[in-house]
């Protein structure tokens, strides 16, 4: 896949330049002459102009991850993803909420609609204290049923964690591995996708899970059900965490497609972009 953000940018800039130049010349030419001889410049599409500004604000790694393409196609895909977001529960954080080492939630945040997971026919639960946002719980059940049809039983080991639970988890890993190593694999309280109630750790929560049929199935099919691998191999400098083959976040099917098509399949890049898009005028 060719990361030709540059080509995309050149295209956008060429549009910008094509539209901007006549405007500049207009200033220095007699007004009447301009009206008779100069072509009327096409107005710059404000969304293309905004896209340009947002892309310029992204990190170099993110820019490089965005493949060459038609900005209008990109914007149409973005619009689809944002339209779907409008149907998310309005009394809770968006499923697209950017949370990472620098974007946090408060200590008292907990999902509005948490559902306790119970033993069921769709997947195995490894603990009795598991819970997810309702939309994520429904999507997990659907994915579990699909896996079963392929002869795979998914096992769910960790789901929603409160701020306090995350604090205990992080402190535990610091005591086992030391601070530096713990930071690579465990989130500080307030920065974990698990506090959003939309993330699941599958299997034994170890690298060896990658060798299991369950993990292989997830890698091949999770996005068909809206689940995205959060911390892929080779992106620790981007996500803040080392490869976690067991950790998936529910973001919805359309966002998974958007991530795959325009962000080199890196969830962090997509959410950084969406966050920047929302915060740019
Ligand atoms: Zn996790």
Coordinates of N, CA, C and O in Angstrom, one line a residue, residues 8 47-48 51 66-85 96 251-263 270 273-274 277:
X8 N -1.7 13.1 -1.9 CA -3.0 13.6 -1.5 C -2.9 15.1 -1.2 O -3.7 15.9 -1.6
X47 N -14.7 22.0 3.0 CA -14.3 20.7 3.6 C -12.9 20.2 3.2 O -12.1 19.7 3.9
X48 N -12.6 20.5 1.9 CA -11.3 20.2 1.4 C -10.2 21.0 2.1 O -9.2 20.6 2.5
X51 N -9.9 19.7 5.5 CA -9.1 18.4 5.5 C -7.6 18.7 5.4 O -6.8 18.1 6.1
X66 N -1.4 7.5 5.7 CA -2.6 7.8 4.9 C -2.2 7.6 3.4 O -1.3 8.2 2.9
X67 N -2.9 6.6 2.8 CA -2.5 6.3 1.4 C -3.0 7.4 0.4 O -3.9 8.2 0.7
X68 N -2.5 7.4 -0.8 CA -2.9 8.3 -1.8 C -4.4 8.0 -2.1 O -4.9 6.9 -2.0
X69 N -5.1 9.1 -2.5 CA -6.5 8.9 -2.8 C -7.2 10.2 -3.1 O -6.6 11.3 -3.0
X70 N -8.4 10.1 -3.4 CA -9.3 11.2 -3.8 C -9.8 11.8 -2.5 O -10.5 11.2 -1.7
X71 N -9.5 13.1 -2.2 CA -9.9 13.7 -1.0 C -11.5 13.7 -0.9 O -12.0 13.5 0.3
X72 N -12.2 13.8 -2.0 CA -13.6 13.7 -1.9 C -14.1 12.3 -1.4 O -15.1 12.2 -0.7
X73 N -13.4 11.3 -1.9 CA -13.8 9.9 -1.4 C -13.5 9.8 0.1 O -14.3 9.2 0.8
X74 N -12.3 10.3 0.5 CA -12.0 10.3 1.9 C -13.1 11.0 2.7 O -13.5 10.5 3.7
X75 N -13.5 12.2 2.2 CA -14.5 13.0 3.0 C -15.8 12.2 3.0 O -16.5 12.3 4.0
X76 N -16.2 11.6 2.0 CA -17.4 10.8 1.9 C -17.4 9.7 2.9 O -18.3 9.4 3.7
X77 N -16.2 9.0 3.0 CA -16.1 7.9 4.0 C -16.1 8.4 5.4 O -16.7 7.8 6.3
X78 N -15.4 9.6 5.6 CA -15.4 10.2 6.9 C -16.9 10.6 7.3 O -17.3 10.3 8.5
X79 N -17.6 11.1 6.4 CA -19.0 11.5 6.7 C -19.8 10.3 7.1 O -20.6 10.4 8.0
X80 N -19.6 9.2 6.4 CA -20.3 8.0 6.8 C -20.0 7.6 8.3 O -21.0 7.3 9.0
X81 N -18.8 7.6 8.6 CA -18.4 7.2 10.0 C -19.0 8.2 11.0 O -19.4 7.8 12.1
X82 N -19.0 9.5 10.7 CA -19.5 10.5 11.6 C -21.0 10.4 11.7 O -21.6 10.7 12.7
X83 N -21.7 10.1 10.6 CA -23.1 9.9 10.6 C -23.5 8.8 11.6 O -24.5 8.9 12.3
X84 N -22.8 7.7 11.5 CA -23.1 6.5 12.3 C -22.9 6.9 13.8 O -23.6 6.4 14.7
X85 N -21.9 7.7 14.0 CA -21.7 8.2 15.4 C -22.9 8.8 16.0 O -23.2 8.7 17.3
X96 N -15.9 6.5 19.4 CA -14.7 7.0 18.8 C -13.8 7.8 19.7 O -12.8 8.4 19.3
X251 N -15.4 -0.5 17.9 CA -15.6 0.8 17.3 C -16.6 0.9 16.3 O -16.9 2.0 15.7
X252 N -17.2 -0.2 15.9 CA -18.2 -0.3 14.9 C -17.6 -0.7 13.5 O -16.5 -0.5 13.3
X253 N -18.5 -1.3 12.7 CA -18.0 -1.8 11.4 C -17.5 -0.7 10.5 O -16.4 -0.9 9.8
X254 N -18.2 0.4 10.4 CA -17.8 1.4 9.4 C -16.5 2.0 9.8 O -15.7 2.3 8.9
X255 N -16.3 2.2 11.1 CA -15.0 2.8 11.6 C -13.8 1.8 11.3 O -12.7 2.2 10.9
X256 N -14.1 0.5 11.4 CA -13.1 -0.5 11.1 C -12.7 -0.4 9.6 O -11.5 -0.5 9.2
X257 N -13.7 -0.2 8.7 CA -13.5 0.0 7.3 C -12.6 1.2 7.0 O -11.7 1.2 6.2
X258 N -13.0 2.3 7.7 CA -12.3 3.6 7.5 C -10.9 3.5 7.9 O -10.0 3.9 7.2
X259 N -10.7 2.8 9.1 CA -9.3 2.6 9.6 C -8.5 1.8 8.6 O -7.3 2.1 8.3
X260 N -9.1 0.8 8.0 CA -8.3 -0.1 7.1 C -8.0 0.6 5.8 O -6.9 0.5 5.3
X261 N -9.0 1.3 5.3 CA -8.9 2.0 4.0 C -7.9 3.2 4.0 O -7.2 3.4 3.1
X262 N -8.0 4.0 5.1 CA -7.3 5.3 5.0 C -6.2 5.5 6.0 O -5.5 6.5 6.0
X263 N -6.1 4.6 7.0 CA -5.1 4.8 8.1 C -4.2 3.6 8.3 O -3.8 3.3 9.4
X270 N -6.5 6.8 13.2 CA -7.8 7.2 12.8 C -8.4 8.0 13.9 O -9.0 9.1 13.7
X273 N -7.0 11.4 14.1 CA -7.5 12.2 13.0 C -9.0 12.7 13.3 O -9.3 13.9 13.2
X274 N -9.8 11.8 13.7 CA -11.2 12.2 14.0 C -11.2 13.2 15.2 O -12.0 14.2 15.1
X277 N -10.2 16.4 13.6 CA -11.3 17.0 12.8 C -12.4 17.6 13.6 O -12.8 18.7 13.3

